[in-house]
Coordinates of C-alpha atoms in Angstrom, one line a residue:
X1 CA -28.3 24.4 23.6
X2 CA -30.8 21.7 24.4
X3 CA -32.0 21.7 20.9
X4 CA -28.5 21.3 19.6
X5 CA -27.9 18.3 21.9
X6 CA -31.1 16.8 20.6
X7 CA -30.0 17.4 17.0
X8 CA -26.6 15.7 17.6
X9 CA -28.3 12.8 19.4
X10 CA -30.7 12.3 16.5
X11 CA -27.9 12.5 14.0
X12 CA -26.0 9.9 15.9
X13 CA -29.0 7.6 15.7
X14 CA -29.4 8.2 12.0
X15 CA -25.6 7.5 11.4
X16 CA -26.2 3.8 11.4
X17 CA -28.4 4.3 8.3
X18 CA -25.7 5.9 6.2
X19 CA -25.2 3.7 3.2
X20 CA -23.4 3.7 -0.1
X21 CA -25.5 3.2 -3.3
X22 CA -24.1 0.3 -5.3
X23 CA -24.8 -2.6 -7.5
X24 CA -24.8 -6.1 -5.8
X25 CA -21.6 -7.9 -5.2
X26 CA -20.9 -11.0 -7.3
X27 CA -22.4 -14.2 -5.8
X28 CA -20.0 -16.2 -3.7
X29 CA -20.6 -19.1 -6.0
X30 CA -19.4 -17.2 -9.1
X31 CA -16.7 -19.2 -10.8
X32 CA -15.0 -16.3 -12.6
X33 CA -15.2 -12.7 -11.6
X34 CA -13.1 -10.1 -13.6
X35 CA -12.9 -6.3 -13.7
X36 CA -15.1 -5.0 -16.5
X37 CA -13.3 -5.1 -19.8
X38 CA -10.4 -7.1 -18.4
X39 CA -9.3 -10.7 -18.1
X40 CA -9.2 -12.2 -14.6
X41 CA -5.4 -12.5 -14.7
X42 CA -5.0 -8.7 -13.9
X43 CA -5.5 -9.6 -10.2
X44 CA -4.9 -12.4 -7.7
X45 CA -7.3 -13.4 -5.0
X46 CA -5.3 -14.5 -2.0
X47 CA -8.0 -17.1 -0.9
X48 CA -7.6 -19.0 -4.1
X49 CA -4.7 -21.6 -3.7
X50 CA -4.9 -22.4 -7.5
X51 CA -3.2 -19.1 -8.2
X52 CA 0.1 -20.1 -6.6
X53 CA 1.2 -21.3 -10.0
X54 CA 0.3 -17.9 -11.6
X55 CA 2.3 -16.2 -8.9
X56 CA 5.3 -18.5 -9.5
X57 CA 5.2 -17.8 -13.2
X58 CA 5.1 -14.0 -12.6
X59 CA 8.0 -14.1 -10.1
X60 CA 10.1 -16.4 -12.4
X61 CA 9.5 -13.9 -15.3
X62 CA 10.6 -11.0 -13.0
X63 CA 13.7 -12.8 -11.9
X64 CA 14.6 -13.4 -15.5
X65 CA 14.4 -9.6 -16.1
X66 CA 17.2 -9.1 -13.6
X67 CA 19.9 -6.6 -14.5
X68 CA 22.6 -8.6 -12.6
X69 CA 21.1 -8.8 -9.2
X70 CA 17.6 -9.7 -8.0
X71 CA 16.1 -6.8 -6.0
X72 CA 12.6 -6.8 -4.4
X73 CA 11.0 -3.8 -2.6
X74 CA 8.0 -4.1 -0.3
X75 CA 6.4 -0.9 0.8
X76 CA 3.9 -0.7 3.7
X77 CA 1.0 1.6 4.4
X78 CA 1.3 4.5 6.8
X79 CA -0.5 7.5 5.3
X80 CA 1.7 10.6 6.1
X81 CA 4.4 8.1 7.0
X82 CA 4.9 7.4 3.3
X83 CA 7.0 10.6 3.2
X84 CA 9.6 8.6 5.2
X85 CA 9.6 5.9 2.6
X86 CA 10.0 8.4 -0.2
X87 CA 12.9 9.9 1.7
X88 CA 14.5 6.5 2.0
X89 CA 14.3 6.0 -1.8
X90 CA 15.8 9.4 -2.5
X91 CA 18.6 8.8 0.0
X92 CA 19.4 5.5 -1.7
X93 CA 19.5 7.3 -5.0
X94 CA 21.7 10.2 -3.9
X95 CA 24.2 7.8 -2.2
X96 CA 24.4 5.5 -5.2
X97 CA 22.9 2.5 -3.3
X98 CA 19.5 2.3 -5.1
X99 CA 19.1 -0.7 -7.3
X100 CA 16.6 -1.4 -10.1
X101 CA 13.9 -3.4 -8.4
X102 CA 12.6 -6.4 -10.4
X103 CA 9.6 -6.7 -8.1
X104 CA 7.8 -3.9 -6.3
X105 CA 4.8 -4.4 -4.0
X106 CA 2.8 -1.7 -2.2
X107 CA 0.0 -1.4 0.3
X108 CA -2.0 1.8 1.1
X109 CA 0.4 4.7 1.2
X110 CA 3.0 2.3 -0.1
X111 CA 0.8 1.6 -3.1
X112 CA 1.1 5.3 -4.1
X113 CA 4.9 5.2 -3.8
X114 CA 5.3 1.8 -5.5
X115 CA 4.8 2.9 -9.2
X116 CA 7.4 5.6 -8.8
X117 CA 9.9 3.2 -7.1
X118 CA 9.1 0.8 -10.0
X119 CA 9.8 3.4 -12.7
X120 CA 13.1 4.6 -11.1
X121 CA 14.9 7.9 -10.7
X122 CA 13.5 9.7 -13.8
X123 CA 10.2 10.0 -11.8
X124 CA 11.8 11.0 -8.4
X125 CA 10.8 14.6 -8.7
X126 CA 7.1 13.8 -9.0
X127 CA 6.9 11.5 -6.0
X128 CA 9.0 13.9 -3.8
X129 CA 6.7 16.7 -4.7
X130 CA 3.6 14.6 -4.0
X131 CA 4.7 13.9 -0.4
X132 CA 6.3 17.2 0.5
X133 CA 4.4 19.9 -1.3
X134 CA 2.3 22.3 0.9
X135 CA -0.9 21.4 -0.9
X136 CA -0.7 17.8 0.4
X137 CA -2.2 19.0 3.7
X138 CA -5.5 19.7 1.9
X139 CA -5.9 16.3 0.2
X140 CA -8.1 14.9 3.0
X141 CA -10.7 17.0 4.8
X142 CA -12.8 16.2 7.8
X143 CA -16.5 16.2 7.2
X144 CA -17.4 17.4 10.7
X145 CA -21.0 16.6 11.8
X146 CA -21.7 15.6 8.2
X147 CA -19.7 12.4 8.8
X148 CA -22.7 11.1 10.7
X149 CA -24.6 10.8 7.5
X150 CA -21.8 9.5 5.3
X151 CA -19.7 6.3 5.1
X152 CA -16.4 8.0 6.2
X153 CA -15.0 10.6 8.6
X154 CA -13.1 12.4 5.8
X155 CA -13.7 13.6 2.3
X156 CA -11.3 12.4 -0.4
X157 CA -12.4 14.1 -3.6
X158 CA -9.2 16.3 -3.5
X159 CA -7.1 13.2 -3.0
X160 CA -8.7 11.5 -6.0
X161 CA -8.2 14.6 -8.1
X162 CA -4.5 14.6 -7.0
X163 CA -4.0 11.0 -8.1
X164 CA -5.9 11.7 -11.4
X165 CA -3.5 14.6 -12.2
X166 CA -0.4 12.4 -11.6
X167 CA -1.5 9.2 -13.4
X168 CA -1.0 10.6 -16.9
X169 CA -0.9 8.7 -20.1
X170 CA 2.9 9.1 -20.2
X171 CA 3.0 7.6 -16.7
X172 CA 0.9 4.7 -17.7
X173 CA 3.0 4.1 -20.9
X174 CA 6.2 4.0 -18.8
X175 CA 4.6 1.4 -16.4
X176 CA 3.5 -0.7 -19.3
X177 CA 7.0 -0.5 -20.9
X178 CA 8.7 -1.8 -17.8
X179 CA 6.0 -4.5 -17.3
X180 CA 6.6 -5.9 -20.8
X181 CA 10.2 -6.5 -19.8
X182 CA 8.9 -8.9 -17.1
X183 CA 9.3 -6.6 -14.1
X184 CA 6.4 -6.9 -11.6
X185 CA 4.4 -4.1 -9.9
X186 CA 1.8 -5.4 -7.4
X187 CA -0.7 -3.5 -5.2
X188 CA -3.0 -4.9 -2.6
X189 CA -6.6 -3.9 -1.7
X190 CA -9.0 -5.6 0.6
X191 CA -12.3 -6.8 -0.8
X192 CA -14.9 -6.0 1.9
X193 CA -17.5 -8.3 0.3
X194 CA -15.3 -11.4 0.5
X195 CA -13.0 -10.3 3.4
X196 CA -9.9 -11.3 1.3
X197 CA -6.8 -9.5 0.0
X198 CA -6.8 -8.8 -3.7
X199 CA -3.4 -8.4 -5.4
X200 CA -3.5 -6.3 -8.6
X201 CA -0.9 -6.6 -11.4
X202 CA -0.6 -2.9 -12.1
X203 CA 1.8 -3.4 -15.0
X204 CA -0.6 -5.7 -16.8
X205 CA -3.4 -3.1 -16.3
X206 CA -1.1 -0.4 -17.8
X207 CA -0.3 -2.7 -20.7
X208 CA -3.9 -2.7 -21.9
X209 CA -3.7 1.0 -22.4
X210 CA -6.4 3.6 -23.0
X211 CA -8.9 5.4 -20.7
X212 CA -10.3 2.2 -19.1
X213 CA -6.8 1.1 -18.0
X214 CA -6.1 4.5 -16.5
X215 CA -9.4 4.5 -14.7
X216 CA -8.9 1.0 -13.2
X217 CA -5.3 1.9 -12.2
X218 CA -6.5 5.0 -10.4
X219 CA -9.4 3.1 -8.8
X220 CA -7.0 0.5 -7.4
X221 CA -4.6 3.2 -5.9
X222 CA -7.6 5.0 -4.3
X223 CA -9.0 1.7 -2.9
X224 CA -5.7 0.6 -1.5
X225 CA -5.4 3.9 0.4
X226 CA -9.0 4.0 1.7
X227 CA -8.8 3.4 5.5
X228 CA -12.2 1.9 6.4
X229 CA -14.6 4.5 8.0
X230 CA -11.9 7.1 7.8
X231 CA -12.0 7.3 4.0
X232 CA -14.9 6.2 1.7
X233 CA -14.6 2.7 0.2
X234 CA -14.1 2.3 -3.6
X235 CA -16.5 0.5 -5.8
X236 CA -14.9 -1.4 -8.7
X237 CA -17.0 -2.6 -11.6
X238 CA -16.7 -6.4 -12.3
X239 CA -18.4 -8.9 -14.6
X240 CA -19.3 -12.6 -14.0
X241 CA -21.4 -14.9 -16.2
X242 CA -22.4 -12.1 -18.5
X243 CA -23.8 -10.0 -15.6
X244 CA -22.5 -6.7 -14.1
X245 CA -21.7 -6.3 -10.4
X246 CA -19.7 -4.0 -8.1
X247 CA -17.1 -5.0 -5.5
X248 CA -16.3 -2.8 -2.5
X249 CA -12.6 -2.4 -1.9
X250 CA -10.7 -0.6 0.9
X251 CA -7.2 -0.2 2.3
X252 CA -5.0 -3.1 1.5
X253 CA -3.5 -2.8 5.0
X254 CA -6.8 -4.2 6.5
X255 CA -5.7 -7.7 5.3
X256 CA -1.9 -7.3 5.0
X257 CA 0.4 -4.5 6.2
X258 CA 2.9 -5.3 3.4
X259 CA 3.8 -8.4 1.3
X260 CA 6.6 -10.0 -0.5
X261 CA 4.6 -12.9 -1.8
X262 CA 0.7 -12.6 -1.8
X263 CA -0.8 -14.1 1.4
X264 CA -1.5 -17.8 1.3
X265 CA 0.5 -18.1 -1.9
X266 CA 3.5 -20.4 -2.2
X267 CA 6.3 -20.1 -4.7
X268 CA 7.4 -23.1 -6.7
X269 CA 10.8 -24.8 -5.9
X270 CA 12.4 -23.3 -9.0
X271 CA 11.5 -19.7 -8.0
X272 CA 12.7 -20.3 -4.5
X273 CA 16.0 -21.6 -5.7
X274 CA 16.4 -18.7 -8.1
X275 CA 15.7 -16.2 -5.2
X276 CA 18.7 -17.4 -3.2
X277 CA 21.0 -14.4 -2.7
X278 CA 18.2 -11.9 -3.8
X279 CA 18.1 -8.6 -2.0
X280 CA 14.8 -8.0 -0.2
X281 CA 14.1 -4.4 1.0
X282 CA 11.1 -3.8 3.3
X283 CA 10.1 -0.2 4.1
X284 CA 7.7 0.2 7.0
X285 CA 6.2 3.6 6.7
X286 CA 5.4 3.8 10.5
X287 CA 7.0 3.0 13.8
X288 CA 7.0 -0.4 15.3
X289 CA 6.1 0.8 18.8
X290 CA 2.9 2.4 19.9
X291 CA 3.5 6.0 21.1
X292 CA 1.1 8.0 23.3
X293 CA -2.0 9.6 21.8
X294 CA -1.5 13.1 20.5
X295 CA -3.9 15.0 22.8
X296 CA -7.3 13.9 23.9
X297 CA -9.0 11.2 21.9
X298 CA -12.2 12.4 20.4
X299 CA -14.8 10.3 18.5
X300 CA -13.3 11.3 15.2
X301 CA -9.8 10.3 16.2
X302 CA -10.6 7.0 18.0
X303 CA -11.2 5.1 14.7
X304 CA -7.9 6.1 13.0
X305 CA -6.1 5.6 16.3
X306 CA -7.5 2.1 16.7
X307 CA -6.6 1.3 13.1
X308 CA -3.0 2.5 13.6
X309 CA -2.6 0.4 16.8
X310 CA -3.9 -2.7 14.9
X311 CA -1.6 -2.0 12.0
X312 CA 1.5 -1.7 14.2
X313 CA 1.0 -5.0 15.9
X314 CA 0.2 -6.8 12.6
X315 CA 3.2 -5.1 11.0
X316 CA 5.4 -6.4 13.8
X317 CA 4.1 -9.9 13.2
X318 CA 4.5 -9.7 9.4
X319 CA 8.0 -8.4 9.7
X320 CA 9.0 -11.3 11.9
X321 CA 7.5 -13.8 9.4
X322 CA 9.1 -12.0 6.5
X323 CA 12.5 -12.2 8.2
X324 CA 12.0 -15.9 8.7
X325 CA 11.1 -16.4 5.1
X326 CA 14.1 -14.4 3.9
X327 CA 16.5 -16.2 6.3
X328 CA 15.2 -19.7 5.4
X329 CA 15.6 -19.0 1.7
X330 CA 19.0 -17.4 2.0
X331 CA 17.9 -13.9 0.9
X332 CA 19.6 -10.7 2.0
X333 CA 17.0 -8.9 4.0
X334 CA 17.1 -5.1 4.7
X335 CA 14.4 -3.6 6.9
X336 CA 13.7 0.0 7.9
X337 CA 11.0 1.8 9.9
X338 CA 10.5 5.3 11.4
X339 CA 12.9 5.5 14.3
X340 CA 11.3 5.3 17.8
X341 CA 12.7 8.6 18.9
X342 CA 11.3 10.5 15.9
X343 CA 8.3 12.7 16.9
X344 CA 5.9 10.9 14.6
X345 CA 2.4 12.5 14.8
X346 CA 0.4 9.7 13.1
X347 CA -0.7 8.7 9.6
X348 CA -3.3 11.5 9.2
X349 CA -1.1 14.5 10.2
X350 CA -0.3 15.7 6.7
X351 CA 0.8 19.3 7.3
X352 CA 3.8 20.3 5.2
X353 CA 6.3 20.7 8.0
X354 CA 5.5 17.2 9.4
X355 CA 5.7 15.6 6.0
X356 CA 8.9 17.3 5.2
X357 CA 10.4 16.3 8.5
X358 CA 9.5 12.6 7.8
X359 CA 11.0 12.9 4.3
X360 CA 14.2 14.4 5.7
X361 CA 14.5 11.7 8.3
X362 CA 14.4 8.9 5.7
X363 CA 16.6 10.8 3.4
X364 CA 19.3 11.3 6.0
X365 CA 19.3 7.7 7.3
X366 CA 19.6 6.3 3.8
X367 CA 22.4 8.7 2.7
X368 CA 24.4 7.9 5.9
X369 CA 23.9 4.2 5.3
X370 CA 22.0 3.9 8.6
X371 CA 18.5 3.0 7.3
X372 CA 18.7 -0.7 7.1
X373 CA 18.3 -3.3 9.9
X374 CA 19.0 -7.0 9.6
X375 CA 16.6 -9.8 10.6
X376 CA 18.4 -10.3 13.9
X377 CA 18.4 -6.6 14.6
X378 CA 14.6 -6.7 14.1
X379 CA 14.4 -9.7 16.5
X380 CA 16.3 -7.7 19.1
X381 CA 14.1 -4.7 18.6
X382 CA 11.0 -6.9 19.1
X383 CA 12.5 -8.6 22.1
X384 CA 12.4 -12.0 20.4
X385 CA 14.9 -14.9 19.8
X386 CA 17.3 -14.3 16.8
X387 CA 15.7 -15.2 13.5
X388 CA 18.7 -17.5 12.7
X389 CA 17.9 -19.5 15.8
X390 CA 14.3 -20.1 14.8
X391 CA 13.5 -23.7 13.8

């Protein structure tokens, strides 16, 4: 027993030495950094204010692709909670209330859902199976004591294989086809090297076509879903000044829980004017209250628990800001989140019954027309002044 304690203690000391082999990150002074084999315009760095005009151009193009109404969908992270968001989409479809979204944005688990929401009902069967099939429970596996010598608590090789199987050439071609119409599909990751949010134009990546586009598409989805320390970070190959580097990207939710417009970006007056009357749907794949911990907190659960608490509080703040943005610009805002009385077990509880229950909850709420809350209903839930009364 004593030897075992010594072994664990020694492993704990060595854990700080666990590293990920990689190429250097691009120098901060690099003027232009782009994914290998791509132009820099396939992504937007939120810290660069010069890209506001690029964002405005993209949003104007998406607005012009409208089928009669302008509809925007923002999907948050939430791990297993993504099953709730999928249920919401399916309930909207079955009740005849689901529009074609001109702009779809996704973060973390929402990033996995976003391409299917972008493509529409022809792909509903695939995303429903992804979030409710029994094999979903085996996608992430705890490393056990081996985590002390790795960069994460969980293995994700099954998860990566799962994404690889679903991102088929046909899937990529469908994304590219819709992107060429002007519709916009954006996914966020967090660049650990710079500390900034990176917004990827997934449609533009798909438009390039071929194996390299498929690889980058998968890498971004994996990176956006990689909770730091819980899942391994994702290295993305980039070039700058004729030299090759690697960036380390993790969960987009580290920097932003969800987004309508990339952080620190402003839309031009023309785009703002054209968004008047647009329908903005925000799906929070979690609850907006902190529930009690599910059993005793162990070392391997403190990190994800802490991450979830941080995410909830930042999501509340982001929802309030989004409600203010929508109200100020005369957009029709619809918000939804996992109800407070639902027995949500947390983002890493991925057994089939729990995922199916989350899916059924979202499905039922959307089919009954009870899913969506207004900006002022959100303010009441958060115990704040009505959004309309804000200066």
